Amino acid sequence: MVMVAALEIRPSDGTRAALRAAGATYAARCYQCGTCSSVCELVTRDFTFPRRQMMLAQWGLGGSLARDPAVWLCHACSDCSTRCPRDAKPADVMQAARAVAVEGFAVPRLMGRIVSRAGATWPLLLGVPIASWALLVGLATGFAVAPHEVFAYERLVPHSLIYAVFFPVAAYVSLVGWISGRRFWSSLAGGERRRGAFLSALVPTLVDIILHRRFATCTTARSRRQGHLWLVLGFLGAAVTSGLLILAIYLMRAEMPLGLGHPFKLLGNLSAVFLAVGGWVLLRDRLAKRRHVGTTTAFDSFFLGVVVLVIATGIVVEAARFALDPRVAGWLYIVHLGAVMCLFLTTPYSKFAHILYRTLAMAHERMVASGRSVASRSETLDGSLAHPTH
Amino acid sequence: MEKMGVFLCTGCEIAEAVDVAGFEALCGENGAQRYATHPCLCSAEGLSAIRAAVEGGEIDGVLIAACSPRAKATEFAFDRTKVAVERVDLREQVAWSHEHGHEDTQMLAEDQLRMGLARLKRVKLVTPLVETIARTVLTVGGGRTGMQAALAAADLGSPVLLVETGTRLGGYLADVRYLVPERPPYDRIVPNDIREMAARVQAHPGITVHLSTGVERIDGQPGQFEVALRGPGGATTVKVGAIIQATGAAPYDAARLAGLGYGVSPNVITTLELEKMLNEGALQRPSDGKRPDRVAFVQCAGSRDEGHLPYCSSECCATSMKLAAAIHRDHGDVECAIVYRDLRAPGQLERFYKAVQEQPGSLFTRGVVTGVSGNGTGPLTLTVRESLLGDEVKLHADLVVLATGMVPRSADGEAIRAYVDAKRRAEHGDSEKVRKDAAALAEKLKDHAGTEILNLSYRQGPDLPVLQHGFPDSHYICFPYETRRTGIYAAGAVHSPMDAAQATEDAWGAAMKAVQCLAANSRGEAVHPRSGDLSIATFALQRCTQCKRCTEECPFGTINEDAKGTPEYNPLRCRRCGICLGACPERIISFPEYSIDAVASMIKAVEVPDADDEKPRILAFMCENDALPALEEAARRRLTWNAWMRIIPARCLGAVNTVWVADSLSTGFDGVLLLGCQKGDDYQCHYVKGSELAARRMSNVQETLDRLALEAERLQVVEVARDDWAKIPTIFAEFAKNIEDVGPNPYKGF
Amino acid sequence: MSAATTKPLLAVGAGIAGITTALEAAEAGREVVLVEREPAIGGRVLRNHHYFPKLCPPSCGMEINTGRLIRNPRIRLMTATQVARAARTAGGWTVTLVRAPQYVNERCTFCGECSKVCPAKVKDAFNLGATEVPAIRPYHAQAYPQRYVLDRAACPTGCTACAAACSYGAIDLDARETQETLDAGAVVLATGWKPYPLDGLPELGGGRLADVIANVSMERMVAPAGPTGGKILRPSDGAVPKKVAFVQCAGSRDVNHLPYCSAVCCLASLKQAIYVREQLPETEVKIFYIDRRAPGRNEALLTRVAAMEGVRLVKGKVGKIEKGPGGSLSLRVEDVESGTLLAETADLVVLATGMVPQLGADAQSFGIRRDDDGFGLNDAAARVFVAGVARRPEDVASSVRDATGTAAKAIIAAGR
C-alpha cells in the first residue's frame, strides 16, 4: 500500500443527517467486513465499493463521497444489501450519496434544494408548469376549438408555441447541466490522474449505459434492469420522435396530425409502449417493496411519479383525441405538457441527472482504470457538503 | 497385607494369550494364600466369589488379575479402609497387546502377577483423617466478585467473613453509573446496582463484613486456617475453613502511556476517570470545564502490547462502548469516536455493539493510535495508523479517553519467598560469589517486596503462586479452580482477565469450590484431582536429614518447616500426588497404597533373564493420569508393543523416586523409561510441577550413571499426552532398539 | 448439606458443562443424577482434537473427570437417556426419563467379539458421520461407560450374530425402552450446542462444494482417531492441500444467519492454522476475519499464529466461494486494509461455523425462557438453570467456570 501524508479527518454531523434524510438510514450499523464489496459484480481488483463509502457515510465525510466516482459506478442492484450481515443496506447508502451529490453540484443550489425536498415541494414543481401552460394556451387560442372538426391538438396549442417554450427550456437545462457537469468533472480530477482523450472514453461508456451492460451483472434486481432499459430506450425514442416531428412540420410540411401509419407516428407510439412497460415494471417493484428496491425517498417517488404522469397523460391524450370531448382532451393535453415541462426543468436536479454524472464518472473511471494505486484515492477526508471547486 | 487372595479372570482372551495353568503355583510362591479363576470375573458370580472371600475374613488383600484398573472400576471397587486391593492388568497390557501363546507374553503375564503380589504385600489399609473443620469462608475483597462470592457461600450454608481493605463495599464499581448489559435484550446500558448488592451483603445474616481491614497472617491449613486480621477495632484472630481471594484488578498505570498524551495534556484521561466523571453527572474537559464536542476512545491502551500488558484485558471494548452510550444518554449529541484494533464484543454483546453504532454521534474505526498531540486547552490530535479511512490519518478530539487494561491485584508468593531467601543469602551466604549472585537476584525481585496480600505462613511463600502475568491460576481450561494452595480460590479479575459478568460467575464457582473443599475435609477426603482419596502421607521423621526437598518441591505448599528444617506435614493441604515421596532421598515418605518399599519390591519381583538369553528388560514408569490410559487405548485398538517392557504406574512422574531407577538398574534392568505429561509454560501435568521435577531429577541420575560407567541412554524421560496412544508403541520400540545397541546391563545377575 | 434429606439435582447433558456441574455438586456432598442423550459422556469437547490456547487434548481433562465420576458414590449417570416429561412440584420437579433400549448392557467387557461378526455398517456418529463402522461397536475408544453400542435399526432382519458371539450375555436384541420417574430438587440444563449447518451457507459453498468443510470436521480430521487417521486431506480427492483458507464468522455476526458472535471461532481457527502448519509445513494458510477476537490470555495464541511463517490474517469477510481452476476453490473477498478485491484460491476451505444453542425437547419440557438468540435463561424461582453454551456462546474455560457456579445456584435453589 502506497504511503500518503497524514490525512485529516473532519467528520460532519450535518452530512450524516443529510445522508440519513436521503435514505442512508442504516449506514451506522456497518462494521466494515467488506461482504458488500466482495459480492458486488461491478468492482474491479483495485477499485472496490461500497464498503469504503459506508465508512465515509458513517463518518459523514460528504466531500469525499461527492468526489468519489464509485458512488456513480454503483447501479443500485442491491446485491450488497441482500448479503450485508448487519443489514446496513449499502445500496441505499450509495443511492443517498448520489442524491446528496446531485444537490451539491446543482446550479443554482436553490433548485437543487427544492427538488431534493420534493416531498414537500412537489405541488409547486408540478403545479407551476401546468398552470403556466394553461395560461399560455389561454392567451394563445383562448381554448377556442370548433367541435365539428376532426380534432387536432395543434389547433388548441400551436406547434410554434410548444417550440417557443421548450427550446429555451432545453437550452437552460443543457447550460445548467454543462456547468454542474464541469464542476463534477473537475472534482473527480482531484482523485486519480486521468489518461487519454475524453471522447475515446465517452463513446464506449455511452454504449455501456444504453445497453445497460453493467446492470446486466446484477443478480438481485434483474427486473429493475429490464424496466430501466425499457424506460431509457423509450425516452430516447420519444426524443428522436420529437426531433423528427420538427422535420415533418417545417421541412416536409407534412399534414398534422400524422396518420397512424406514418413511420414517425409508429416510432412515437413504439416509444410510448416502451415507456409504459418500463414505468410499470419499476412502479410494480416499488409498490411490491421488493427487498432490492431499498428505501424509497420522496425524491425517488417524485421522479418516478412525474415520469409515470408524463407517460400516462401522453398515452391518454393520444387516445382522447378520438374518444373524448375536445375540451376535456385539451385539458389533458395541457396537463401532459405541464408534466413534460416539469420533467425537463427538474432534469439537472432529479434522477435524470444521473445520466450526466454517471456518464462522466464512468468515463473518468475508464480513463484512470489503468495503473491505479489504491491509496491515492483519498487525499482529503472532509465533511463539507459544499461542492469542491479546485 | 498378609492374607492375599488372587482372583484371576480367564475371559477377554487372557486364557488364549497365556497358559494360566502354572499361575496358581506362581502365586503361591509369591505369598498368595488363596487362588481362584473365573471365566468372567466381573460377572455377578465372579464378584460375589471375591466378596465372599473378603467378608469371610479369609483374606485382607485382594489381587484382581484381569483387566486394567480403569475398566470395570465400579464393579471391582472395594472399601479400602477394610481391604487392600491391587489390580493386575492381564488384558490390555498382555492379552490385547502381545502375541498369543508366545513365551515372551507368558513371561510378561507372570511378571505382572509377581509385581502385583509384591506390591499388595506392602499395601496398607487406609485410615481416613478425622479432623474438626471450621465451616467459615473468608472472602478477601469487597468488590462485586467478593460480594457475590460471599452471598453464594453464605447461601450454601457457610458463615462468611468478608474483609475489605477499603472503606466501602463495591470496589471500583462504586464509582460507576451504568453497567454493560448482562441479560436480554443486551442492547442498552443498565443502571449499576452495586449499592443494592452491598446492602444485601450487609443485611445477610450469614455474612460479617470488616471494612478497612487487612489480613496480617494466615496459619494452618484448609478447614483449620487461623487468620489474623487488623482493622479499625485492632487485631483479631479468626478460624476459617476456606479462603476466596477476590482482590480484583487495578487499571494499568496510565503514566506509562505518555506517548498517548496521558500526563501531557489534562484532557487525556482513563476510562476509570471518565466513569467517575460521568458518575458525578458531569462531562467536561479537565482543562477548562467545557463540554467536549468530540470524545475519542483509544482502545488497547497498554493491553495487547509486549511493551506493556501482553494479554487482552477482555472488558475494555465493552466498557468504552458503555461509556459512549452513557454520554449519549446523559449528555446528548456529543460525538464519540472509538478507535479499536479489533472490536471485541463476544457472544450476545454483538447486539450491544450494533446498538452503540446506531447512536447518533458514534464513530468507529479500526486503527492503531500512534500518538496524541496537543496540550493546554486546545483540541487534541490523534494520529491513527492502519485506519480504514487511510493508512495514516489525524483526528481532532476535545477529550481523549484511554481504555487502560487491567492488572491483577495479586502477589507472587513464590517470588516473594525467593526475594526473602536471596536477601538472606546476600547477607549470610558462605562465599563471596554466592552473596553477589544473591544480591543481584534480590535486586531483580525487589518489586515483590511488600506486595503481600494473604500473608500465608507457608514455607513456599505468603501468597498464591502465579501462572502468567501475575494471574494466580493453573489448569485454566479444564480445572480453573485448581489453585496451587488447597482451599484457597481466586475469583474475578485477579483470577484471569475477564469482564464483570464473567467475574460474577467466577465468584459463584469459587464459592462452590470453597464450600466443597470444607465438605471434602470433613469427610477426610482429598480434593481435586484425587478427590475422594482417603489416604494421607506418613513421614518417618526420625530418618529425616532436613534436606528440605519435600518442603520445596511440593507443588501445593503442603509442607512447612520447623526452625531446623524438619518437614511439618499439613494433611489438609495435601493433594496426595506423591511428589514429596519422589523427592525424598531418605525414602521416609509413604502413602498406604503407594510407597517406596511397595514399588521397590515390584521392581525386585520381576524375573530378569540372564544376558545370554537375549531378553532385555525395560522398566517403564508411566503417569497413571495420561500416559497409562493412552497405552490402554492403544491396547483397545489392538496395537502391540515390545514384550520386554515392564510397566509400573506412577501417581505422577514427580512421584517417581530416583532410588527406584537405581534399584531397577542394579537388579539388571537394561533400561528405564519414564512416560509422563508435558512440562513447561503450557504444562499438562495435573500436579503442575511433577513432570518438570522428574525431568530434572532424572538428568541428575544420568550423571550418576556416568559415574557407575553405565550409559546415559539407559534412562530416558519422554513426554506423551493422553491422545498419543498411537505413538507409545513406537516410543517403546525405539527405546528398545537403543538399549539393544547399547548392549545388556553389565550389572545383570549381581 | 445432608444429601439424605434432600432431593437429588438433575443435570441434563454430559458434555464438559454437565459433567462439571454434576461433579462439583456431588463432591460437595450432593446427590446428582446426570443424564446424557448419547451412549457415552464427553459431548462436543471429546470431538475436538486439541483445546485452545494450550493445544492440549480434551481427553486429558476428561480422563480425570471420568475418574472423579467413577469414584463418586453420589453421582448416578444415565446415558442414552432423555427427558420425556417434567412437572413442577412444590419441592422442585418430577421428571420422566426415557432410556433407549440397552441392547448392550453393563455385562459388556469391551472385548469386541461382536464387532468382528457384525455384517451391518453405519455412519460413525462420533466422527460426525465421516466414516463407516459396524452397527455394533465401541462409541469411541475412550468411551465411558466402557461399553459397546448397537444401532439396532441397522441390523439385517433376523440377524443375531453379535448376540451369539458374546460370551458374557451382554447383548439383548429384544431390549426395550425403559422409563423412570425422578424427583429432582433442581435442574441444570447443560445441553450444549450444535454447529450452524453448512448448507445454510450455500454462497460460501457450504453443502455444495466437497472441499468446503466446517471447523468441527477439521477437528475430527486431525484427530488420530478421526476419519483420516489424523491426516489433513482434501475431501474431494484425498489430495494434500497446498493452500488452506479459514473463513471467519461463517454464519455468525450475521443477521441473515446468527446475529450474535459465537465467541470461539476465531480461536478455533487460529488453533487449526497451527494444526495445518505443523502437519503440512509447505501449506499456505490464510485466515479471513472481521475482528480477531482473542480475549484474555488467548491473545498469546493470536500473536503466535500471526508471527508464523506461511500464515496470513486478512481483514475481510469472504462473500462468495465457487469452483476454481484445477479442482481448487476460488474465494471472493475484499482485503479491507488495502481496499483491493482479492480473487483467492484454496484447495481446502474451513468455514468457522458458529454455535447454535441446543435446547431441544429435553429443555422445553422445563419451560425455560430463552433470549432472542435462543439461549436459555436461568430461572432460580422455577429451580431451572442453564450452564455452558446452551446459555451463552463461550469457550471451554468459561463453560467450566460457569458450570461450577451453576452447581452452587442449583444446590441453593434445591434447598440445603
PDB file of N, CA, C and O in Angstrom, chain B residues 546-577:
ATOM      1  N   GLN B 546      16.607 -33.240  57.067  1.00  0.00           N
ATOM      2  CA  GLN B 546      16.312 -31.805  56.867  1.00  0.00           C
ATOM      3  C   GLN B 546      16.863 -31.278  55.530  1.00  0.00           C
ATOM      4  O   GLN B 546      17.357 -30.166  55.459  1.00  0.00           O
ATOM      5  N   CYS B 547      16.781 -32.093  54.478  1.00  0.00           N
ATOM      6  CA  CYS B 547      17.307 -31.622  53.185  1.00  0.00           C
ATOM      7  C   CYS B 547      16.339 -30.642  52.522  1.00  0.00           C
ATOM      8  O   CYS B 547      16.691 -29.972  51.558  1.00  0.00           O
ATOM      9  N   LYS B 548      15.116 -30.594  53.026  1.00  0.00           N
ATOM     10  CA  LYS B 548      14.109 -29.607  52.580  1.00  0.00           C
ATOM     11  C   LYS B 548      13.576 -29.851  51.168  1.00  0.00           C
ATOM     12  O   LYS B 548      12.850 -29.011  50.631  1.00  0.00           O
ATOM     13  N   ARG B 549      13.957 -30.985  50.532  1.00  0.00           N
ATOM     14  CA  ARG B 549      13.448 -31.164  49.156  1.00  0.00           C
ATOM     15  C   ARG B 549      11.932 -31.249  49.147  1.00  0.00           C
ATOM     16  O   ARG B 549      11.274 -30.637  48.329  1.00  0.00           O
ATOM     17  N   CYS B 550      11.376 -32.009  50.096  1.00  0.00           N
ATOM     18  CA  CYS B 550       9.917 -32.167  50.084  1.00  0.00           C
ATOM     19  C   CYS B 550       9.239 -30.825  50.306  1.00  0.00           C
ATOM     20  O   CYS B 550       8.270 -30.478  49.627  1.00  0.00           O
ATOM     21  N   THR B 551       9.791 -30.032  51.237  1.00  0.00           N
ATOM     22  CA  THR B 551       9.125 -28.762  51.548  1.00  0.00           C
ATOM     23  C   THR B 551       9.237 -27.790  50.384  1.00  0.00           C
ATOM     24  O   THR B 551       8.342 -26.992  50.153  1.00  0.00           O
ATOM     25  N   GLU B 552      10.325 -27.924  49.617  1.00  0.00           N
ATOM     26  CA  GLU B 552      10.498 -27.003  48.494  1.00  0.00           C
ATOM     27  C   GLU B 552       9.740 -27.460  47.263  1.00  0.00           C
ATOM     28  O   GLU B 552       9.261 -26.648  46.474  1.00  0.00           O
ATOM     29  N   GLU B 553       9.621 -28.784  47.073  1.00  0.00           N
ATOM     30  CA  GLU B 553       9.116 -29.269  45.787  1.00  0.00           C
ATOM     31  C   GLU B 553       7.626 -29.535  45.750  1.00  0.00           C
ATOM     32  O   GLU B 553       7.042 -29.633  44.675  1.00  0.00           O
ATOM     33  N   CYS B 554       6.969 -29.650  46.894  1.00  0.00           N
ATOM     34  CA  CYS B 554       5.517 -29.896  46.855  1.00  0.00           C
ATOM     35  C   CYS B 554       4.842 -28.755  46.088  1.00  0.00           C
ATOM     36  O   CYS B 554       4.988 -27.592  46.447  1.00  0.00           O
ATOM     37  N   PRO B 555       4.116 -29.071  45.007  1.00  0.00           N
ATOM     38  CA  PRO B 555       3.528 -28.003  44.186  1.00  0.00           C
ATOM     39  C   PRO B 555       2.434 -27.242  44.921  1.00  0.00           C
ATOM     40  O   PRO B 555       2.018 -26.175  44.480  1.00  0.00           O
ATOM     41  N   PHE B 556       1.973 -27.805  46.048  1.00  0.00           N
ATOM     42  CA  PHE B 556       0.824 -27.218  46.718  1.00  0.00           C
ATOM     43  C   PHE B 556       1.183 -26.618  48.073  1.00  0.00           C
ATOM     44  O   PHE B 556       0.303 -26.281  48.864  1.00  0.00           O
ATOM     45  N   GLY B 557       2.488 -26.492  48.322  1.00  0.00           N
ATOM     46  CA  GLY B 557       2.929 -25.854  49.568  1.00  0.00           C
ATOM     47  C   GLY B 557       2.408 -26.551  50.805  1.00  0.00           C
ATOM     48  O   GLY B 557       2.168 -25.918  51.836  1.00  0.00           O
ATOM     49  N   THR B 558       2.265 -27.898  50.680  1.00  0.00           N
ATOM     50  CA  THR B 558       1.671 -28.649  51.782  1.00  0.00           C
ATOM     51  C   THR B 558       2.541 -28.647  53.027  1.00  0.00           C
ATOM     52  O   THR B 558       2.043 -28.646  54.138  1.00  0.00           O
ATOM     53  N   ILE B 559       3.868 -28.652  52.825  1.00  0.00           N
ATOM     54  CA  ILE B 559       4.770 -28.960  53.922  1.00  0.00           C
ATOM     55  C   ILE B 559       5.514 -27.713  54.390  1.00  0.00           C
ATOM     56  O   ILE B 559       6.167 -27.044  53.583  1.00  0.00           O
ATOM     57  N   ASN B 560       5.361 -27.403  55.633  1.00  0.00           N
ATOM     58  CA  ASN B 560       6.134 -26.312  56.235  1.00  0.00           C
ATOM     59  C   ASN B 560       7.420 -26.880  56.838  1.00  0.00           C
ATOM     60  O   ASN B 560       7.657 -28.082  56.803  1.00  0.00           O
ATOM     61  N   GLU B 561       8.254 -26.004  57.421  1.00  0.00           N
ATOM     62  CA  GLU B 561       9.492 -26.432  58.070  1.00  0.00           C
ATOM     63  C   GLU B 561       9.524 -25.865  59.479  1.00  0.00           C
ATOM     64  O   GLU B 561       9.069 -24.743  59.701  1.00  0.00           O
ATOM     65  N   ASP B 562      10.091 -26.636  60.363  1.00  0.00           N
ATOM     66  CA  ASP B 562      10.334 -26.010  61.661  1.00  0.00           C
ATOM     67  C   ASP B 562      11.699 -25.314  61.566  1.00  0.00           C
ATOM     68  O   ASP B 562      12.354 -25.328  60.514  1.00  0.00           O
ATOM     69  N   ALA B 563      12.142 -24.742  62.657  1.00  0.00           N
ATOM     70  CA  ALA B 563      13.385 -23.954  62.653  1.00  0.00           C
ATOM     71  C   ALA B 563      14.551 -24.768  62.088  1.00  0.00           C
ATOM     72  O   ALA B 563      15.365 -24.269  61.312  1.00  0.00           O
ATOM     73  N   LYS B 564      14.604 -26.064  62.446  1.00  0.00           N
ATOM     74  CA  LYS B 564      15.726 -26.897  61.994  1.00  0.00           C
ATOM     75  C   LYS B 564      15.557 -27.341  60.549  1.00  0.00           C
ATOM     76  O   LYS B 564      16.468 -27.916  59.965  1.00  0.00           O
ATOM     77  N   GLY B 565      14.389 -27.088  59.977  1.00  0.00           N
ATOM     78  CA  GLY B 565      14.152 -27.511  58.599  1.00  0.00           C
ATOM     79  C   GLY B 565      13.473 -28.868  58.513  1.00  0.00           C
ATOM     80  O   GLY B 565      13.357 -29.453  57.452  1.00  0.00           O
ATOM     81  N   THR B 566      12.998 -29.371  59.641  1.00  0.00           N
ATOM     82  CA  THR B 566      12.248 -30.631  59.621  1.00  0.00           C
ATOM     83  C   THR B 566      10.860 -30.368  59.040  1.00  0.00           C
ATOM     84  O   THR B 566      10.222 -29.386  59.408  1.00  0.00           O
ATOM     85  N   PRO B 567      10.410 -31.244  58.102  1.00  0.00           N
ATOM     86  CA  PRO B 567       9.106 -31.011  57.474  1.00  0.00           C
ATOM     87  C   PRO B 567       7.950 -31.089  58.464  1.00  0.00           C
ATOM     88  O   PRO B 567       7.963 -31.934  59.368  1.00  0.00           O
ATOM     89  N   GLU B 568       6.996 -30.159  58.313  1.00  0.00           N
ATOM     90  CA  GLU B 568       5.735 -30.210  59.061  1.00  0.00           C
ATOM     91  C   GLU B 568       4.620 -30.408  58.051  1.00  0.00           C
ATOM     92  O   GLU B 568       4.273 -29.495  57.314  1.00  0.00           O
ATOM     93  N   TYR B 569       4.110 -31.633  58.007  1.00  0.00           N
ATOM     94  CA  TYR B 569       3.117 -32.036  57.014  1.00  0.00           C
ATOM     95  C   TYR B 569       1.731 -31.544  57.399  1.00  0.00           C
ATOM     96  O   TYR B 569       1.316 -31.692  58.541  1.00  0.00           O
ATOM     97  N   ASN B 570       1.057 -30.897  56.428  1.00  0.00           N
ATOM     98  CA  ASN B 570      -0.315 -30.436  56.657  1.00  0.00           C
ATOM     99  C   ASN B 570      -1.267 -31.256  55.796  1.00  0.00           C
ATOM    100  O   ASN B 570      -1.521 -30.898  54.630  1.00  0.00           O
ATOM    101  N   PRO B 571      -1.779 -32.352  56.334  1.00  0.00           N
ATOM    102  CA  PRO B 571      -2.558 -33.286  55.506  1.00  0.00           C
ATOM    103  C   PRO B 571      -3.717 -32.627  54.773  1.00  0.00           C
ATOM    104  O   PRO B 571      -4.055 -33.023  53.650  1.00  0.00           O
ATOM    105  N   LEU B 572      -4.317 -31.585  55.353  1.00  0.00           N
ATOM    106  CA  LEU B 572      -5.486 -30.990  54.701  1.00  0.00           C
ATOM    107  C   LEU B 572      -5.103 -30.104  53.510  1.00  0.00           C
ATOM    108  O   LEU B 572      -5.944 -29.725  52.714  1.00  0.00           O
ATOM    109  N   ARG B 573      -3.802 -29.781  53.418  1.00  0.00           N
ATOM    110  CA  ARG B 573      -3.338 -29.074  52.219  1.00  0.00           C
ATOM    111  C   ARG B 573      -2.970 -30.070  51.117  1.00  0.00           C
ATOM    112  O   ARG B 573      -2.788 -29.693  49.964  1.00  0.00           O
ATOM    113  N   CYS B 574      -2.823 -31.360  51.499  1.00  0.00           N
ATOM    114  CA  CYS B 574      -2.196 -32.355  50.617  1.00  0.00           C
ATOM    115  C   CYS B 574      -3.135 -32.833  49.525  1.00  0.00           C
ATOM    116  O   CYS B 574      -4.319 -33.049  49.759  1.00  0.00           O
ATOM    117  N   ARG B 575      -2.570 -32.991  48.317  1.00  0.00           N
ATOM    118  CA  ARG B 575      -3.362 -33.497  47.175  1.00  0.00           C
ATOM    119  C   ARG B 575      -3.029 -34.954  46.872  1.00  0.00           C
ATOM    120  O   ARG B 575      -3.487 -35.497  45.899  1.00  0.00           O
ATOM    121  N   ARG B 576      -2.166 -35.548  47.661  1.00  0.00           N
ATOM    122  CA  ARG B 576      -1.822 -36.975  47.512  1.00  0.00           C
ATOM    123  C   ARG B 576      -1.153 -37.301  46.181  1.00  0.00           C
ATOM    124  O   ARG B 576      -1.331 -38.381  45.641  1.00  0.00           O
ATOM    125  N   CYS B 577      -0.391 -36.358  45.629  1.00  0.00           N
ATOM    126  CA  CYS B 577       0.235 -36.612  44.322  1.00  0.00           C
ATOM    127  C   CYS B 577       1.484 -37.475  44.472  1.00  0.00           C
ATOM    128  O   CYS B 577       1.906 -38.136  43.530  1.00  0.00           O
TER     129      CYS B 577
END
